[in-house]
Amino acid sequence: MKRKKRFYLDPPQILVLGFALIILIGAILLTLPVSTVDGKGLHFLNALFTATSATCVTGLVVVDTGTTFTLFGQLVILSLIQVGGLGFMTFATLFALLLGKRISLKERILLQESLNNISMEGIVRLAKRILIFTFVIELTGAVLLTIRFSFDFPIGKAIYYGVFHSISNFNNAGFDLMGEFHSLTSYVDDPIVTLTVCALIVLGGIGFIVMNELYEYRFSKKLSLHTKIVLVTTIFFVALGTVGIFFLELTNDKTIKPLTLSGKILGSLFQSVTARTAGANTLSIGDLRHASLFLIIVLMFIGASPGSTGGGIKTTTFTTLMGAVWSQIRGKEDVIFYRQRIGYETIYKALTVTLSGLFLVMVVTLVLTITETGKDFLMIMFEATSAFATVGLSMGLTPELSSIGKGIIIFTMFAGRVGPLTIAYAVTIRRNPDAFRYPKGKIMIG
């Protein structure tokens, strides 16, 4: 008698379907009359776009969040941001632990895949700490922002704004409630808002594995190679972006020229940090010079770090590739960082991630130039990169997208958050190692 074949889903398939289900639920909730101020609910395509942007912690919006949605609608968006930022498997683990349920091996594998962790050892303990880190950081950010907002709004509104913007920015989402697509431009030279939001974005973007290692450093007195690379690369790109934007925009009357020296530095710093996949802005993106916009595109594409709330190809991916290039130039066979050799499988994966991301951005840019006729090419490329890297910055194209354009950006945001490789693994048949190797061939390169 033949046994029935059990239906089985790989971890990548579960992650893809899980994110898709959360987005669909969010979209349906946003179409309800109770979600919008006009009492009509959002059109399904716009609701799907908003739910995808929130769950994928992107921040691109086709309608203004602060003026379109009721408190219910805004809380739906905030919930999607929190679940999307931390990953639904982290929340599933939390509920299982609260119910006293034992975490199975399959669930641990899913959690490892969701957090992009190298090892499964201590993965449940890491999930617990992630929730604690998130609560403490978001609460601290909410308190600081509430104190500042209390000078501009009634205390109830200030508290709500503080909580919303703290959660949104720690999860690198970039949604705001300031109205009329203004984001945080009115606080461009405000040190409390700027530095608090920058800290939230950076902490959310370095990754929970790094955060956990920094927490344990007082006991272990050592940092892994991964953490060292993430910290050095993050500091380098924040500094590069700040200096670059400062000098490129120094004489721009529409951005930082009218500001004081401290305002110029704060504005440049914020725009450099937020380009690392956050999405909020204190400078008008559409008024930036082309050189600044191109610099931001590069920063967006590289993005945050693995296991974080941010997107992009990730800092470690870029550093690995640069290390491979430098080793090739020097005639060295191995890629070495801090006296440790990087395996070839890691280099191949970094190359695959980078090329698949670059290919996706190129295709999306090409298609959008066809569907969004009459729009500036740089504006379209900026939008495509922002969607892939789940950044949320826009030169103003998002609200003007056609229905086809919205659909394309929805897919791009989803692919950017879940990962092109994860989607590829999810839709292909199970991968088995080759039973044999072909003879080596030679081709000329360069």
CSV table of C-alpha atoms in Angstrom, one decimal, residues 9 125 201 232 263 303 376 381:
chain,number,residue,atom,x,y,z
A,9,LEU,CA,7.3,23.6,2.3
A,125,ARG,CA,17.6,33.0,23.1
A,201,ILE,CA,17.8,54.1,12.1
A,232,VAL,CA,33.5,49.6,10.3
A,263,GLY,CA,22.0,72.8,10.5
A,303,GLY,CA,21.8,49.4,2.3
A,376,ASP,CA,12.7,62.0,-15.7
A,381,MET,CA,16.0,55.0,-11.3
